[in-house]
Amino acid sequence: MVKCTDCGKEIPEDETVYCDMCRAPLCKECGATGLCSNCTELWIAEIDLEDTEAEEEA
């Protein structure tokens, strides 16, 4: 059994999905987007930063 990084639910190893960026173990519900919550937050922050930089250049 493996514990989901996001929700903490115990899941069998054969039902575990992994974050595409950091390979953290996730249950199928939490791993539906392909990213754990930490990597999702980082990804969104990076997009926001890129948008801010693009606005400053314009």
Short mmCIF file of C-alpha atoms in Angstrom, two decimals:
data_model
loop_
_atom_site.label_atom_id
_atom_site.label_comp_id
_atom_site.label_asym_id
_atom_site.label_seq_id
_atom_site.Cartn_x
_atom_site.Cartn_y
_atom_site.Cartn_z
CA MET A 1 0.00 0.00 0.00
CA VAL A 2 1.11 3.52 -0.84
CA LYS A 3 -0.17 6.78 0.62
CA CYS A 4 -1.43 9.42 -1.82
CA THR A 5 0.69 12.55 -1.55
CA ASP A 6 -2.31 14.87 -1.96
CA CYS A 7 -5.18 13.33 0.03
CA GLY A 8 -3.34 10.81 2.22
CA LYS A 9 -5.58 7.90 1.21
CA GLU A 10 -3.96 4.45 1.27
CA ILE A 11 -3.97 2.92 -2.23
CA PRO A 12 -2.69 -0.38 -3.64
CA GLU A 13 0.57 -0.04 -5.57
CA ASP A 14 -1.03 -1.38 -8.76
CA GLU A 15 -3.64 1.44 -8.65
CA THR A 16 -1.11 4.20 -8.01
CA VAL A 17 -0.51 6.92 -10.58
CA TYR A 18 2.48 9.25 -10.38
CA CYS A 19 2.94 12.97 -10.82
CA ASP A 20 4.40 13.73 -14.26
CA MET A 21 6.89 16.20 -12.81
CA CYS A 22 8.07 14.90 -9.43
CA ARG A 23 6.84 11.28 -9.55
CA ALA A 24 4.94 11.60 -6.24
CA PRO A 25 2.46 8.74 -5.71
CA LEU A 26 -1.19 9.73 -6.18
CA CYS A 27 -4.57 8.01 -6.12
CA LYS A 28 -6.48 7.98 -9.41
CA GLU A 29 -8.73 10.87 -8.34
CA CYS A 30 -5.86 13.17 -7.30
CA GLY A 31 -3.72 12.11 -10.27
CA ALA A 32 -6.41 12.83 -12.87
CA THR A 33 -4.60 15.97 -14.05
CA GLY A 34 -1.21 14.23 -14.12
CA LEU A 35 0.26 16.56 -11.50
CA CYS A 36 0.30 16.58 -7.70
CA SER A 37 -1.02 19.67 -5.92
CA ASN A 38 2.49 21.05 -5.28
CA CYS A 39 3.52 20.79 -8.94
CA THR A 40 0.15 22.22 -10.05
CA GLU A 41 0.74 25.27 -7.84
CA LEU A 42 4.28 25.70 -9.20
CA TRP A 43 3.04 25.33 -12.77
CA ILE A 44 0.31 27.96 -12.26
CA ALA A 45 2.80 30.31 -10.56
CA GLU A 46 5.19 29.92 -13.50
CA ILE A 47 2.43 30.74 -16.00
CA ASP A 48 1.45 33.80 -13.94
CA LEU A 49 5.08 34.93 -13.87
CA GLU A 50 5.40 34.51 -17.63
CA ASP A 51 2.18 36.50 -18.14
CA THR A 52 3.47 39.28 -15.86
CA GLU A 53 6.79 39.43 -17.72
CA ALA A 54 4.99 39.53 -21.08
CA GLU A 55 2.82 42.43 -19.87
CA GLU A 56 5.89 44.35 -18.72
CA GLU A 57 7.55 43.94 -22.13
CA ALA A 58 4.48 45.18 -24.00
#
